[in-house]
mmCIF file of C-alpha atoms in Angstrom:
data_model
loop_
_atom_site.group_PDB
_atom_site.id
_atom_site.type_symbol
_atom_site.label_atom_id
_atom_site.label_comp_id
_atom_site.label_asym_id
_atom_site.label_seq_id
_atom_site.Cartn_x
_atom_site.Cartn_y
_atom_site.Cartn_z
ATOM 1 C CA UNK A 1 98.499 87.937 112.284
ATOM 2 C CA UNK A 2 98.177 91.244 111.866
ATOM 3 C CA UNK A 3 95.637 93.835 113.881
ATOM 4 C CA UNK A 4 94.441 97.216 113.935
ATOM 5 C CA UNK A 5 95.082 99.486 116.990
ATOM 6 C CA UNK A 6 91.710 101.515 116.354
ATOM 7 C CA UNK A 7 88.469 100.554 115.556
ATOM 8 C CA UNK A 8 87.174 103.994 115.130
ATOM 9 C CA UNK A 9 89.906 105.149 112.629
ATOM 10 C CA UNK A 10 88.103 103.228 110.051
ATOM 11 C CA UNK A 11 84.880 105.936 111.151
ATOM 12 C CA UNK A 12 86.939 108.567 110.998
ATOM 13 C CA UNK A 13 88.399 107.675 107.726
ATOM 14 C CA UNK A 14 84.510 107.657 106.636
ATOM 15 C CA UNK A 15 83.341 110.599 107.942
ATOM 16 C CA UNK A 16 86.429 112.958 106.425
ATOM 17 C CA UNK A 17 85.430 110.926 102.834
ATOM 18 C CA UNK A 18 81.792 112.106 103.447
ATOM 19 C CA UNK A 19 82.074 115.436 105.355
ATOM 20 C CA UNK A 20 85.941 116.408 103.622
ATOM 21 C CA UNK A 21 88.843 116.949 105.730
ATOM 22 C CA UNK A 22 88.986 120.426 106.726
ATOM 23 C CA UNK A 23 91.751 120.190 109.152
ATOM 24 C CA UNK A 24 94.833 118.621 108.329
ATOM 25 C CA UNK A 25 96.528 115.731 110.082
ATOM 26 C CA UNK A 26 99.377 117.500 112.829
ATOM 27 C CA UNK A 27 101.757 115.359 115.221
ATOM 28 C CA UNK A 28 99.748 114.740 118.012
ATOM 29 C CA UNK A 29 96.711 113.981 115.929
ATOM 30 C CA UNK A 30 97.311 112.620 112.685
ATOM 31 C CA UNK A 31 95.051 111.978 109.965
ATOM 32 C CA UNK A 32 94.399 108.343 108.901
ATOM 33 C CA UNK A 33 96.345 106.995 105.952
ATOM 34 C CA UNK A 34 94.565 104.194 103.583
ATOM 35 C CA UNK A 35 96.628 100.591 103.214
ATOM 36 C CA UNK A 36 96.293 97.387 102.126
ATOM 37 C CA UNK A 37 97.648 93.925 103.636
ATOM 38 C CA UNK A 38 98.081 90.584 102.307
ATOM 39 C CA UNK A 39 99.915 87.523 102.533
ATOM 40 C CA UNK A 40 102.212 86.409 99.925
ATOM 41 C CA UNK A 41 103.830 83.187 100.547
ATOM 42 C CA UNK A 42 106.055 83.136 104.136
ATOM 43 C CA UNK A 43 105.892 86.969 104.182
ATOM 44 C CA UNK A 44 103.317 89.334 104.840
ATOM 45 C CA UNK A 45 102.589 92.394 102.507
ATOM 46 C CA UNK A 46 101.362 96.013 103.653
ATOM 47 C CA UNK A 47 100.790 98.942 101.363
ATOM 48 C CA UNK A 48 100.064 102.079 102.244
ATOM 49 C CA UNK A 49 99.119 105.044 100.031
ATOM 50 C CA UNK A 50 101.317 108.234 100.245
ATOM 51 C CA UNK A 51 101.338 110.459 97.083
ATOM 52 C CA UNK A 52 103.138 113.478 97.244
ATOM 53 C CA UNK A 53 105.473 112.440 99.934
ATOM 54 C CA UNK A 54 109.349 112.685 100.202
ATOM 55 C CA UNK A 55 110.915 109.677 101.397
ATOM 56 C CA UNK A 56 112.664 111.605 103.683
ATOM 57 C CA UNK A 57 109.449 112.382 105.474
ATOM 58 C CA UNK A 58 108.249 109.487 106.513
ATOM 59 C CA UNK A 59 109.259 107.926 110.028
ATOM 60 C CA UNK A 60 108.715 103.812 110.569
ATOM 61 C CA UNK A 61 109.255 102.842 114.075
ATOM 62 C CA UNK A 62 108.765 99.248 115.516
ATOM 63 C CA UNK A 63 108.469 98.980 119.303
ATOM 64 C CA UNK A 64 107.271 95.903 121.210
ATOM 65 C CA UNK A 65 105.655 94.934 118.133
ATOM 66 C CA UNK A 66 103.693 97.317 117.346
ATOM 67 C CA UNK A 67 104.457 99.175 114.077
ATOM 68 C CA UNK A 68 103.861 102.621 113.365
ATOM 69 C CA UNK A 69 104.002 104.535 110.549
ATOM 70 C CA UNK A 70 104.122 108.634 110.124
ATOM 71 C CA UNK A 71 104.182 110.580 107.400
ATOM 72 C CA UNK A 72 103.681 114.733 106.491
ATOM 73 C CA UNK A 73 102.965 115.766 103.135
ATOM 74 C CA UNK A 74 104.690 119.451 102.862
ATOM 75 C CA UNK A 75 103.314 122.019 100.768
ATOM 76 C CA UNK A 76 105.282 122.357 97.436
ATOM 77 C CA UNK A 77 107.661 125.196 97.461
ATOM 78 C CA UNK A 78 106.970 127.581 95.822
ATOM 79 C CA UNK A 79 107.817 131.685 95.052
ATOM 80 C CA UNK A 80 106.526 135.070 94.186
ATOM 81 C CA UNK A 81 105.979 133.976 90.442
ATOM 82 C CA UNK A 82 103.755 130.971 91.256
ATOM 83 C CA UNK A 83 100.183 130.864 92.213
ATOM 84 C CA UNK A 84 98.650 127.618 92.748
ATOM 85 C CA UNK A 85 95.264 126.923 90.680
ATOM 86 C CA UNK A 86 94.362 123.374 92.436
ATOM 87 C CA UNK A 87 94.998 122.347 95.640
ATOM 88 C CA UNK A 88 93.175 119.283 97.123
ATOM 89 C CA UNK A 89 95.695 116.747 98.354
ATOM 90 C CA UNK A 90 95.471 117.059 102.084
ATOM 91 C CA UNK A 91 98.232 118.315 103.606
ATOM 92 C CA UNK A 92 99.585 117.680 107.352
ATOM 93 C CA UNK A 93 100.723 114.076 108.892
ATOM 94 C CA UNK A 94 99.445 111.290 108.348
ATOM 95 C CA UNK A 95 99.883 108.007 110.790
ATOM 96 C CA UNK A 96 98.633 104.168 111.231
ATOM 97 C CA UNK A 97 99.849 101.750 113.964
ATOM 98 C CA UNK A 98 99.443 97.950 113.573
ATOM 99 C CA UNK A 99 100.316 95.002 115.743
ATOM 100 C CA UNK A 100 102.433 92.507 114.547
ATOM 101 C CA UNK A 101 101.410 89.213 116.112
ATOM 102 C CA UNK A 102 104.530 86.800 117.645
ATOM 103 C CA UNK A 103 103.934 84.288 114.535
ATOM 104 C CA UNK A 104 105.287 87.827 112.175
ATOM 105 C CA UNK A 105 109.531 88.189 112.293
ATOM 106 C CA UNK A 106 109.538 91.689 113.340
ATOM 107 C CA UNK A 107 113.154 92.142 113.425
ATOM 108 C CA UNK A 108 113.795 91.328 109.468
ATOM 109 C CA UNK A 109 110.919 93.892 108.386
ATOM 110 C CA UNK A 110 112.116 95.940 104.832
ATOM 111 C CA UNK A 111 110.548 98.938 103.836
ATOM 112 C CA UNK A 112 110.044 100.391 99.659
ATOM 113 C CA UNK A 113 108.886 103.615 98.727
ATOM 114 C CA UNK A 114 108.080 103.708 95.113
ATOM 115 C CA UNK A 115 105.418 106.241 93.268
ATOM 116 C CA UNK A 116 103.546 107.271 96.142
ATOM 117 C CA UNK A 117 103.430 103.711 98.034
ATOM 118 C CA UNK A 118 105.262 102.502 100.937
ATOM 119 C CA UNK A 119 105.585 98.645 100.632
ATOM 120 C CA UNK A 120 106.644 96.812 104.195
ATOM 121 C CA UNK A 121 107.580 93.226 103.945
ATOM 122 C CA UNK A 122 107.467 91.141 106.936
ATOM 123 C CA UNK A 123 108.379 88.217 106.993
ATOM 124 C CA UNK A 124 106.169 85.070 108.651
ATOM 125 C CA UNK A 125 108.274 83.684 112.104
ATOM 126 C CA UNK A 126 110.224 80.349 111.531
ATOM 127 C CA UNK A 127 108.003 79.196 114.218
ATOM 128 C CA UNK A 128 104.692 79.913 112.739
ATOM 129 C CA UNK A 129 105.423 77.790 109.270
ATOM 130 C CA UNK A 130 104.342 74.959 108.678
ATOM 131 C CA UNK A 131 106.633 71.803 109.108
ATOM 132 C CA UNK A 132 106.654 67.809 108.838
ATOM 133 C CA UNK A 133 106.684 65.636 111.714
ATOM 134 C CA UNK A 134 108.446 62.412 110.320
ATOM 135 C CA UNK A 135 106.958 59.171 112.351
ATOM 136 C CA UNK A 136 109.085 56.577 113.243
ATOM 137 C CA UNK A 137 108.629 53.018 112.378
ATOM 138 C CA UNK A 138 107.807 49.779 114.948
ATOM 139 C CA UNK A 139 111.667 47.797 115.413
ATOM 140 C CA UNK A 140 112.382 45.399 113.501
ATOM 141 C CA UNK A 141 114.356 43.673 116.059
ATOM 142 C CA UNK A 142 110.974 42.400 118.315
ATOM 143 C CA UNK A 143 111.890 38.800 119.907
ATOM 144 C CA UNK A 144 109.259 36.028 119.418
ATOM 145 C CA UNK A 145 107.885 34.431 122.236
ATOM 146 C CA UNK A 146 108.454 30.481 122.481
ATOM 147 C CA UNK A 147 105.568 28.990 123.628
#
């Protein structure tokens, strides 16, 4: 139901674990963004991990059904008097595209953002559920054959 656009952002996603991501994600080449996807009942459930980011920064677009999802993570503001000790949250964009298969509603899709996560539910296509066929009976009104 649902599929992923790239097969080598999963590599990628390895390799800046392994080697560290010395360049940040920018527009026309993002950086990868982990997530999680499950099915809950007649809905689907995708998670995807965004510390740090404002709400206000993060674009969700479907087209065609295909869903993407971009977000930057800003550098905190800050002045003459402060002087950051620790920095190692990447900063830049971040972006991941899935495909919604047809048996996935794509126009009732809702969006959370809540301590760092950005929760999409999407709900499974009348079409796609399940559903009982009832089965008639034989009639009861057969005529008998006189022999």
């Amino acid at each position: 139901m649902l599929m992923r656009t790239d097969p080598f952002r999963e590599l990628d996603r390895f390799a800046q674990q392994v080697f560290g991501n010395a360049n940040p994600g920018t527009w026309s080449k993002p950086a990868a963004m982990p997530m999680d996807a499950y099915r809950a009942g007649d809905e689907f459930v995708v998670c995807f991990d965004l510390p740090g980011v404002t709400p206000d920064a993060i674009e969700l677009d479907i087209e065609r059904n295909v869903l993407t999802v971009k977000a930057e993570r800003r550098p905190l503001p800050h002045g003459d008097d402060v002087q950051m000790q620790v920095s190692e949250r990447p900063l830049g964009v971040f972006s991941r595209q899935l495909f919604l298969g047809d048996t996935l509603d794509a126009d009732h899709v809702s969006a959370d953002y809540e301590a760092g996560v950005l929760t999409l539910r999407i709900p499974i296509a009348e079409k796609a559920k399940p559903r009982r066929i009832e089965i008639g009976g034989a009639q009861s009104d057969r005529k008998q054959i006189q022999g």
